[in-house]
């Protein structure tokens, strides 16, 4: 049975300058799944995320955590933020302590854990993100990719039920990109619910269990990656390109070099597999 861990219903939010960032959003995030919010810049992804942990209060509509409507008092917000962690897009807005160890300790100590419990969580988070060797380094002197991993370790050490990643692969070089994607996979395998925003269609296509497409503060489509990326009208409406894997697959199909497979290839390896069976398929 699936459980909706986070839900928003008919959510509206306007910034002080009058910008209508969210215009009636209804969606649900399922426990244990990898959900992607896909949308161009300005679609409302970051604004929505700040409603998930109660930093912003909706102008209209409801946010629910584990079925319970969010209340905007200290006790509820403390519980919510312990369970819904956000890794911000720019690590410089998140990191503020002098060195890496202190930075990652801040959250667990703030939760009221003992020094020893906090230390264990920090060690574990550093090991998972591969930054143990950076423990005594000043955070402000790290490379962008290293800062990103410290920002992720920060949130892991809090052990939240849901981790939200706001454009986690933006501005990363290819090696750091691969590292972060592998890390996201590991974190999800431990049973955590992940929600990620991006406009990277290749990442969304290969990584997500479920995709919700946003445009100008509204949900314009949702479904599995196959459903989303087979819908040309939706992609055009949302200003999104096709993932390269789907483009290549469509071309091969169009030219009659392969036969339609039951499922679209979701990785380079799966596409090669389809190509590997080309002869048997086309002469069968
Ligand atoms: N602090 C702010 N003040 C006014 N408008 C904002 C602010 N932050 C974002 N916006 C506007 O709200 C809309 C949604 O922005 P945002 O949630 O940042 O989108 P995304 O994360 O999808 O790029 C955009 O039109 C953006 O310009
Ligand atoms: Mg954003």
mmCIF file of C-alpha atoms and ligand atoms in Angstrom:
data_model
loop_
_atom_site.group_PDB
_atom_site.id
_atom_site.type_symbol
_atom_site.label_atom_id
_atom_site.label_comp_id
_atom_site.label_asym_id
_atom_site.label_seq_id
_atom_site.Cartn_x
_atom_site.Cartn_y
_atom_site.Cartn_z
ATOM 1 C CA UNK A 1 0.000 0.000 0.000
ATOM 2 C CA UNK A 2 1.258 3.461 -0.755
ATOM 3 C CA UNK A 3 1.320 6.196 1.811
ATOM 4 C CA UNK A 4 1.274 9.890 1.054
ATOM 5 C CA UNK A 5 3.908 11.406 3.277
ATOM 6 C CA UNK A 6 3.563 14.991 2.044
ATOM 7 C CA UNK A 7 0.551 16.530 0.352
ATOM 8 C CA UNK A 8 -0.471 19.985 -0.726
ATOM 9 C CA UNK A 9 -3.971 20.930 -1.725
ATOM 10 C CA UNK A 10 -5.007 23.944 -3.737
ATOM 11 C CA UNK A 11 -1.939 25.904 -2.652
ATOM 12 C CA UNK A 12 -1.613 29.582 -3.502
ATOM 13 C CA UNK A 13 1.329 31.808 -2.618
ATOM 14 C CA UNK A 14 2.139 35.380 -3.551
ATOM 15 C CA UNK A 15 5.417 37.190 -2.787
ATOM 16 C CA UNK A 16 5.334 40.653 -1.213
ATOM 17 C CA UNK A 17 6.015 42.312 -4.546
ATOM 18 C CA UNK A 18 2.831 40.710 -5.916
ATOM 19 C CA UNK A 19 4.444 37.848 -7.862
ATOM 20 C CA UNK A 20 2.021 34.937 -7.888
ATOM 21 C CA UNK A 21 4.471 32.058 -7.458
ATOM 22 C CA UNK A 22 1.975 29.248 -6.753
ATOM 23 C CA UNK A 23 -1.465 29.262 -8.337
ATOM 24 C CA UNK A 24 -3.495 26.352 -7.018
ATOM 25 C CA UNK A 25 -1.108 23.415 -6.638
ATOM 26 C CA UNK A 26 -2.413 19.998 -5.612
ATOM 27 C CA UNK A 27 0.028 17.091 -5.384
ATOM 28 C CA UNK A 28 1.179 14.233 -3.187
ATOM 29 C CA UNK A 29 4.569 12.699 -2.435
ATOM 30 C CA UNK A 30 4.610 8.967 -1.717
ATOM 31 C CA UNK A 31 6.723 7.519 1.059
ATOM 32 C CA UNK A 32 9.919 5.787 -0.059
ATOM 33 C CA UNK A 33 9.649 7.026 -3.659
ATOM 34 C CA UNK A 34 11.920 9.181 -5.798
ATOM 35 C CA UNK A 35 9.776 12.068 -6.983
ATOM 36 C CA UNK A 36 10.935 14.822 -9.311
ATOM 37 C CA UNK A 37 9.431 18.256 -9.665
ATOM 38 C CA UNK A 38 10.278 19.183 -13.199
ATOM 39 C CA UNK A 39 9.947 22.695 -14.510
ATOM 40 C CA UNK A 40 11.706 25.610 -16.131
ATOM 41 C CA UNK A 41 13.214 28.447 -14.063
ATOM 42 C CA UNK A 42 10.524 30.373 -12.247
ATOM 43 C CA UNK A 43 7.998 27.503 -12.332
ATOM 44 C CA UNK A 44 7.642 27.653 -8.531
ATOM 45 C CA UNK A 45 9.746 24.659 -7.439
ATOM 46 C CA UNK A 46 11.780 26.387 -4.714
ATOM 47 C CA UNK A 47 8.740 28.276 -3.440
ATOM 48 C CA UNK A 48 6.806 25.020 -3.130
ATOM 49 C CA UNK A 49 9.701 23.361 -1.269
ATOM 50 C CA UNK A 50 9.709 26.103 1.345
ATOM 51 C CA UNK A 51 6.060 25.242 2.003
ATOM 52 C CA UNK A 52 6.980 21.592 2.607
ATOM 53 C CA UNK A 53 8.922 22.471 5.759
ATOM 54 C CA UNK A 54 6.774 25.381 6.849
ATOM 55 C CA UNK A 55 9.192 28.241 6.075
ATOM 56 C CA UNK A 56 6.477 29.802 3.903
ATOM 57 C CA UNK A 57 2.869 29.833 4.931
ATOM 58 C CA UNK A 58 0.348 29.431 2.105
ATOM 59 C CA UNK A 59 -1.926 32.280 1.244
ATOM 60 C CA UNK A 60 -4.599 29.681 0.569
ATOM 61 C CA UNK A 61 -4.646 25.873 0.691
ATOM 62 C CA UNK A 62 -3.234 23.191 2.967
ATOM 63 C CA UNK A 63 0.084 21.394 3.432
ATOM 64 C CA UNK A 64 -0.115 17.966 5.112
ATOM 65 C CA UNK A 65 2.661 15.900 6.627
ATOM 66 C CA UNK A 66 1.709 12.242 7.236
ATOM 67 C CA UNK A 67 -1.911 13.194 6.762
ATOM 68 C CA UNK A 68 -1.862 15.961 9.346
ATOM 69 C CA UNK A 69 -2.339 19.605 8.294
ATOM 70 C CA UNK A 70 0.744 21.681 9.098
ATOM 71 C CA UNK A 71 0.244 24.046 12.012
ATOM 72 C CA UNK A 72 2.385 27.144 12.136
ATOM 73 C CA UNK A 73 3.380 26.983 15.806
ATOM 74 C CA UNK A 74 6.867 26.277 17.180
ATOM 75 C CA UNK A 75 6.191 22.717 18.322
ATOM 76 C CA UNK A 76 4.687 21.598 15.015
ATOM 77 C CA UNK A 77 7.310 23.339 12.907
ATOM 78 C CA UNK A 78 10.104 21.803 14.971
ATOM 79 C CA UNK A 79 8.667 18.324 14.376
ATOM 80 C CA UNK A 80 8.138 19.081 10.690
ATOM 81 C CA UNK A 81 11.688 20.356 10.132
ATOM 82 C CA UNK A 82 13.155 17.347 11.923
ATOM 83 C CA UNK A 83 11.337 15.138 9.419
ATOM 84 C CA UNK A 84 11.561 17.164 6.233
ATOM 85 C CA UNK A 85 15.106 18.292 5.424
ATOM 86 C CA UNK A 86 15.949 20.595 2.530
ATOM 87 C CA UNK A 87 19.286 20.652 0.736
ATOM 88 C CA UNK A 88 19.352 24.105 -0.808
ATOM 89 C CA UNK A 89 20.477 24.753 -4.343
ATOM 90 C CA UNK A 90 23.347 27.003 -3.317
ATOM 91 C CA UNK A 91 25.424 25.452 -0.507
ATOM 92 C CA UNK A 92 26.723 28.907 0.432
ATOM 93 C CA UNK A 93 23.268 29.847 1.718
ATOM 94 C CA UNK A 94 23.177 26.702 3.868
ATOM 95 C CA UNK A 95 26.675 26.358 5.338
ATOM 96 C CA UNK A 96 27.658 28.738 8.095
ATOM 97 C CA UNK A 97 29.954 26.974 10.585
ATOM 98 C CA UNK A 98 33.732 27.348 10.706
ATOM 99 C CA UNK A 99 34.665 23.805 9.759
ATOM 100 C CA UNK A 100 33.046 20.730 8.253
ATOM 101 C CA UNK A 101 32.699 18.746 11.487
ATOM 102 C CA UNK A 102 31.112 21.669 13.351
ATOM 103 C CA UNK A 103 28.851 22.371 10.404
ATOM 104 C CA UNK A 104 27.397 18.855 10.309
ATOM 105 C CA UNK A 105 27.186 18.656 14.142
ATOM 106 C CA UNK A 106 24.963 21.700 14.367
ATOM 107 C CA UNK A 107 21.721 19.950 13.330
ATOM 108 C CA UNK A 108 21.993 16.875 15.583
ATOM 109 C CA UNK A 109 23.055 19.004 18.596
ATOM 110 C CA UNK A 110 20.153 21.324 17.891
ATOM 111 C CA UNK A 111 17.822 18.314 17.992
ATOM 112 C CA UNK A 112 18.990 17.808 21.577
ATOM 113 C CA UNK A 113 21.152 14.731 21.003
ATOM 114 C CA UNK A 114 24.145 14.130 23.276
ATOM 115 C CA UNK A 115 27.664 15.022 22.088
ATOM 116 C CA UNK A 116 28.396 11.323 21.569
ATOM 117 C CA UNK A 117 25.190 10.614 19.612
ATOM 118 C CA UNK A 118 25.768 13.725 17.518
ATOM 119 C CA UNK A 119 29.372 12.691 16.842
ATOM 120 C CA UNK A 120 28.256 9.266 15.642
ATOM 121 C CA UNK A 121 25.709 10.794 13.281
ATOM 122 C CA UNK A 122 28.293 13.215 11.903
ATOM 123 C CA UNK A 123 30.799 10.395 11.323
ATOM 124 C CA UNK A 124 28.141 8.363 9.531
ATOM 125 C CA UNK A 125 26.983 11.294 7.375
ATOM 126 C CA UNK A 126 30.571 12.162 6.433
ATOM 127 C CA UNK A 127 31.290 8.527 5.513
ATOM 128 C CA UNK A 128 28.146 8.294 3.355
ATOM 129 C CA UNK A 129 28.944 11.459 1.448
ATOM 130 C CA UNK A 130 32.660 10.634 1.151
ATOM 131 C CA UNK A 131 33.930 13.713 2.984
ATOM 132 C CA UNK A 132 35.512 12.233 6.126
ATOM 133 C CA UNK A 133 38.907 13.550 4.990
ATOM 134 C CA UNK A 134 37.512 17.103 4.973
ATOM 135 C CA UNK A 135 36.384 17.082 8.637
ATOM 136 C CA UNK A 136 38.723 19.844 9.868
ATOM 137 C CA UNK A 137 38.682 21.960 6.725
ATOM 138 C CA UNK A 138 37.106 25.445 6.795
ATOM 139 C CA UNK A 139 33.825 25.144 4.885
ATOM 140 C CA UNK A 140 34.312 28.409 2.991
ATOM 141 C CA UNK A 141 37.535 27.132 1.381
ATOM 142 C CA UNK A 142 36.014 23.986 -0.115
ATOM 143 C CA UNK A 143 35.302 23.483 -3.802
ATOM 144 C CA UNK A 144 31.704 23.790 -4.985
ATOM 145 C CA UNK A 145 31.278 20.011 -5.302
ATOM 146 C CA UNK A 146 32.713 19.479 -1.801
ATOM 147 C CA UNK A 147 30.401 22.123 -0.341
ATOM 148 C CA UNK A 148 27.491 20.379 -1.992
ATOM 149 C CA UNK A 149 28.382 17.120 -0.267
ATOM 150 C CA UNK A 150 28.767 18.891 3.099
ATOM 151 C CA UNK A 151 25.312 20.413 2.577
ATOM 152 C CA UNK A 152 23.898 16.921 1.938
ATOM 153 C CA UNK A 153 25.735 15.486 4.994
ATOM 154 C CA UNK A 154 24.234 18.337 7.058
ATOM 155 C CA UNK A 155 20.751 17.082 6.282
ATOM 156 C CA UNK A 156 21.591 13.347 6.462
ATOM 157 C CA UNK A 157 22.860 13.816 10.019
ATOM 158 C CA UNK A 158 19.368 14.972 11.024
ATOM 159 C CA UNK A 159 17.987 11.640 9.703
ATOM 160 C CA UNK A 160 14.766 13.131 8.307
ATOM 161 C CA UNK A 161 12.028 10.965 6.760
ATOM 162 C CA UNK A 162 11.947 13.092 3.624
ATOM 163 C CA UNK A 163 14.896 14.807 1.971
ATOM 164 C CA UNK A 164 14.251 17.543 -0.516
ATOM 165 C CA UNK A 165 16.973 18.492 -2.965
ATOM 166 C CA UNK A 166 16.584 21.797 -4.744
ATOM 167 C CA UNK A 167 18.382 21.405 -8.091
ATOM 168 C CA UNK A 168 21.124 19.200 -6.622
ATOM 169 C CA UNK A 169 23.080 18.833 -9.846
ATOM 170 C CA UNK A 170 23.040 22.467 -10.960
ATOM 171 C CA UNK A 171 26.520 23.858 -11.677
ATOM 172 C CA UNK A 172 28.294 20.575 -10.927
ATOM 173 C CA UNK A 173 31.053 19.257 -13.171
ATOM 174 C CA UNK A 174 30.416 15.793 -14.708
ATOM 175 C CA UNK A 175 32.351 13.854 -12.026
ATOM 176 C CA UNK A 176 30.586 15.622 -9.121
ATOM 177 C CA UNK A 177 27.287 15.179 -10.977
ATOM 178 C CA UNK A 178 27.807 11.398 -11.105
ATOM 179 C CA UNK A 179 28.842 11.323 -7.431
ATOM 180 C CA UNK A 180 25.757 13.217 -6.321
ATOM 181 C CA UNK A 181 23.393 11.067 -8.416
ATOM 182 C CA UNK A 182 24.986 7.875 -6.984
ATOM 183 C CA UNK A 183 24.627 9.306 -3.494
ATOM 184 C CA UNK A 184 20.944 10.090 -4.077
ATOM 185 C CA UNK A 185 20.448 6.481 -5.127
ATOM 186 C CA UNK A 186 22.139 5.212 -1.940
ATOM 187 C CA UNK A 187 20.071 7.481 0.280
ATOM 188 C CA UNK A 188 16.831 6.308 -1.338
ATOM 189 C CA UNK A 189 17.863 2.650 -0.966
ATOM 190 C CA UNK A 190 17.981 3.173 2.793
ATOM 191 C CA UNK A 191 14.246 3.779 2.608
ATOM 192 C CA UNK A 192 14.172 7.559 2.644
ATOM 193 C CA UNK A 193 11.684 9.537 0.589
ATOM 194 C CA UNK A 194 13.410 11.863 -1.875
ATOM 195 C CA UNK A 195 11.978 14.840 -3.691
ATOM 196 C CA UNK A 196 14.151 16.616 -6.165
ATOM 197 C CA UNK A 197 13.649 19.653 -8.339
ATOM 198 C CA UNK A 198 15.360 20.025 -11.666
ATOM 199 C CA UNK A 199 14.931 21.166 -15.246
ATOM 200 C CA UNK A 200 17.352 18.425 -16.344
ATOM 201 C CA UNK A 201 15.122 16.100 -18.393
ATOM 202 C CA UNK A 202 17.834 13.419 -18.721
ATOM 203 C CA UNK A 203 18.188 13.186 -14.948
ATOM 204 C CA UNK A 204 14.409 13.173 -14.456
ATOM 205 C CA UNK A 205 13.938 10.466 -17.081
ATOM 206 C CA UNK A 206 16.580 8.072 -15.783
ATOM 207 C CA UNK A 207 16.202 8.651 -12.036
ATOM 208 C CA UNK A 208 12.587 9.335 -11.056
ATOM 209 C CA UNK A 209 9.864 6.911 -10.003
ATOM 210 C CA UNK A 210 7.339 9.669 -10.494
ATOM 211 C CA UNK A 211 7.466 13.107 -12.121
ATOM 212 C CA UNK A 212 5.318 16.154 -11.477
ATOM 213 C CA UNK A 213 5.619 18.893 -14.080
ATOM 214 C CA UNK A 214 5.210 22.496 -12.977
ATOM 215 C CA UNK A 215 4.687 25.561 -15.085
ATOM 216 C CA UNK A 216 4.052 29.084 -13.860
ATOM 217 C CA UNK A 217 2.928 27.947 -10.445
ATOM 218 C CA UNK A 218 0.631 25.170 -11.647
ATOM 219 C CA UNK A 219 0.865 21.407 -12.090
ATOM 220 C CA UNK A 220 0.563 20.759 -15.830
ATOM 221 C CA UNK A 221 1.221 17.011 -15.819
ATOM 222 C CA UNK A 222 2.287 14.067 -13.716
ATOM 223 C CA UNK A 223 3.097 10.397 -14.113
ATOM 224 C CA UNK A 224 5.896 7.894 -14.576
ATOM 225 C CA UNK A 225 8.889 9.010 -16.680
ATOM 226 C CA UNK A 226 7.546 7.013 -19.662
ATOM 227 C CA UNK A 227 4.190 8.726 -19.509
ATOM 228 C CA UNK A 228 5.692 12.193 -19.174
ATOM 229 C CA UNK A 229 8.286 11.872 -21.932
ATOM 230 C CA UNK A 230 5.941 10.204 -24.428
ATOM 231 C CA UNK A 231 3.655 13.219 -24.161
ATOM 232 C CA UNK A 232 4.970 15.694 -26.747
ATOM 233 C CA UNK A 233 2.200 18.201 -26.121
ATOM 234 C CA UNK A 234 2.977 18.306 -22.410
ATOM 235 C CA UNK A 235 6.695 18.760 -23.061
ATOM 236 C CA UNK A 236 6.011 21.598 -25.432
ATOM 237 C CA UNK A 237 3.581 23.288 -23.034
ATOM 238 C CA UNK A 238 6.093 23.085 -20.188
ATOM 239 C CA UNK A 239 9.016 24.227 -22.367
ATOM 240 C CA UNK A 240 10.912 20.973 -21.813
ATOM 241 C CA UNK A 241 13.121 19.029 -24.206
ATOM 242 C CA UNK A 242 13.072 15.266 -24.707
ATOM 243 C CA UNK A 243 15.693 13.195 -22.905
ATOM 244 C CA UNK A 244 18.458 12.172 -25.331
ATOM 245 C CA UNK A 245 17.682 8.494 -24.712
ATOM 246 C CA UNK A 246 14.105 8.956 -25.891
ATOM 247 C CA UNK A 247 15.230 11.003 -28.915
ATOM 248 C CA UNK A 248 17.708 8.332 -30.007
ATOM 249 C CA UNK A 249 15.219 5.523 -29.379
ATOM 250 C CA UNK A 250 12.553 7.324 -31.431
ATOM 251 C CA UNK A 251 15.003 7.868 -34.295
ATOM 252 C CA UNK A 252 16.077 4.219 -34.320
ATOM 253 C CA UNK A 253 12.451 3.174 -34.321
ATOM 254 C CA UNK A 254 11.547 5.658 -37.046
ATOM 255 C CA UNK A 255 14.353 4.391 -39.284
ATOM 256 C CA UNK A 256 13.239 0.824 -38.665
ATOM 257 C CA UNK A 257 16.528 -0.188 -37.039
ATOM 258 C CA UNK A 258 14.855 -1.527 -33.942
ATOM 259 C CA UNK A 259 11.426 -2.807 -33.054
ATOM 260 C CA UNK A 260 9.357 -1.170 -30.399
ATOM 261 C CA UNK A 261 10.277 -2.593 -26.986
ATOM 262 C CA UNK A 262 7.793 -3.141 -24.197
ATOM 263 C CA UNK A 263 9.503 -0.522 -22.077
ATOM 264 C CA UNK A 264 11.537 2.462 -23.132
ATOM 265 C CA UNK A 265 15.253 2.137 -22.311
ATOM 266 C CA UNK A 266 15.938 4.158 -19.148
ATOM 267 C CA UNK A 267 19.739 4.058 -19.344
ATOM 268 C CA UNK A 268 22.542 3.945 -21.909
ATOM 269 C CA UNK A 269 23.049 0.252 -21.022
ATOM 270 C CA UNK A 270 19.387 -0.564 -21.667
ATOM 271 C CA UNK A 271 19.563 1.191 -25.031
ATOM 272 C CA UNK A 272 22.704 -0.792 -25.971
ATOM 273 C CA UNK A 273 20.847 -3.926 -24.976
ATOM 274 C CA UNK A 274 18.049 -3.081 -27.414
ATOM 275 C CA UNK A 275 20.660 -2.437 -30.140
ATOM 276 C CA UNK A 276 22.421 -5.698 -29.284
ATOM 277 C CA UNK A 277 19.235 -7.585 -30.129
ATOM 278 C CA UNK A 278 18.749 -5.686 -33.371
ATOM 279 C CA UNK A 279 19.484 -8.564 -35.782
ATOM 280 C CA UNK A 280 17.380 -11.148 -34.039
ATOM 281 C CA UNK A 281 14.576 -8.650 -33.728
ATOM 282 C CA UNK A 282 14.561 -7.263 -37.251
ATOM 283 C CA UNK A 283 14.855 -10.632 -39.017
ATOM 284 C CA UNK A 284 12.543 -12.514 -36.710
HETATM 285 N N1 LIG B 1 11.829 36.438 -2.939
HETATM 286 C C1 LIG B 1 11.060 36.586 -4.014
HETATM 287 N N2 LIG B 1 10.371 37.741 -4.232
HETATM 288 C C2 LIG B 1 9.582 37.906 -5.310
HETATM 289 N N3 LIG B 1 9.412 36.970 -6.271
HETATM 290 C C3 LIG B 1 10.068 35.806 -6.115
HETATM 291 C C4 LIG B 1 10.930 35.554 -5.006
HETATM 292 N N4 LIG B 1 11.437 34.298 -5.135
HETATM 293 C C5 LIG B 1 10.926 33.803 -6.273
HETATM 294 N N5 LIG B 1 10.089 34.693 -6.867
HETATM 295 C C6 LIG B 1 9.306 34.516 -8.106
HETATM 296 O O1 LIG B 1 8.384 33.462 -7.884
HETATM 297 C C7 LIG B 1 8.268 32.631 -9.035
HETATM 298 C C8 LIG B 1 8.659 31.212 -8.674
HETATM 299 O O2 LIG B 1 10.036 31.198 -8.343
HETATM 300 P P1 LIG B 1 10.795 29.922 -7.797
HETATM 301 O O3 LIG B 1 9.959 29.240 -6.797
HETATM 302 O O4 LIG B 1 12.145 30.375 -7.368
HETATM 303 O O5 LIG B 1 10.888 29.022 -9.108
HETATM 304 P P2 LIG B 1 11.896 27.841 -9.500
HETATM 305 O O6 LIG B 1 12.512 27.347 -8.222
HETATM 306 O O7 LIG B 1 11.023 26.829 -10.185
HETATM 307 O O8 LIG B 1 12.900 28.404 -10.443
HETATM 308 C C9 LIG B 1 9.154 33.274 -10.098
HETATM 309 O O9 LIG B 1 8.353 34.119 -10.866
HETATM 310 C C10 LIG B 1 10.148 34.074 -9.282
HETATM 311 O O10 LIG B 1 10.622 35.159 -10.004
HETATM 312 MG MG1 LIG B 2 14.480 27.221 -7.706
#
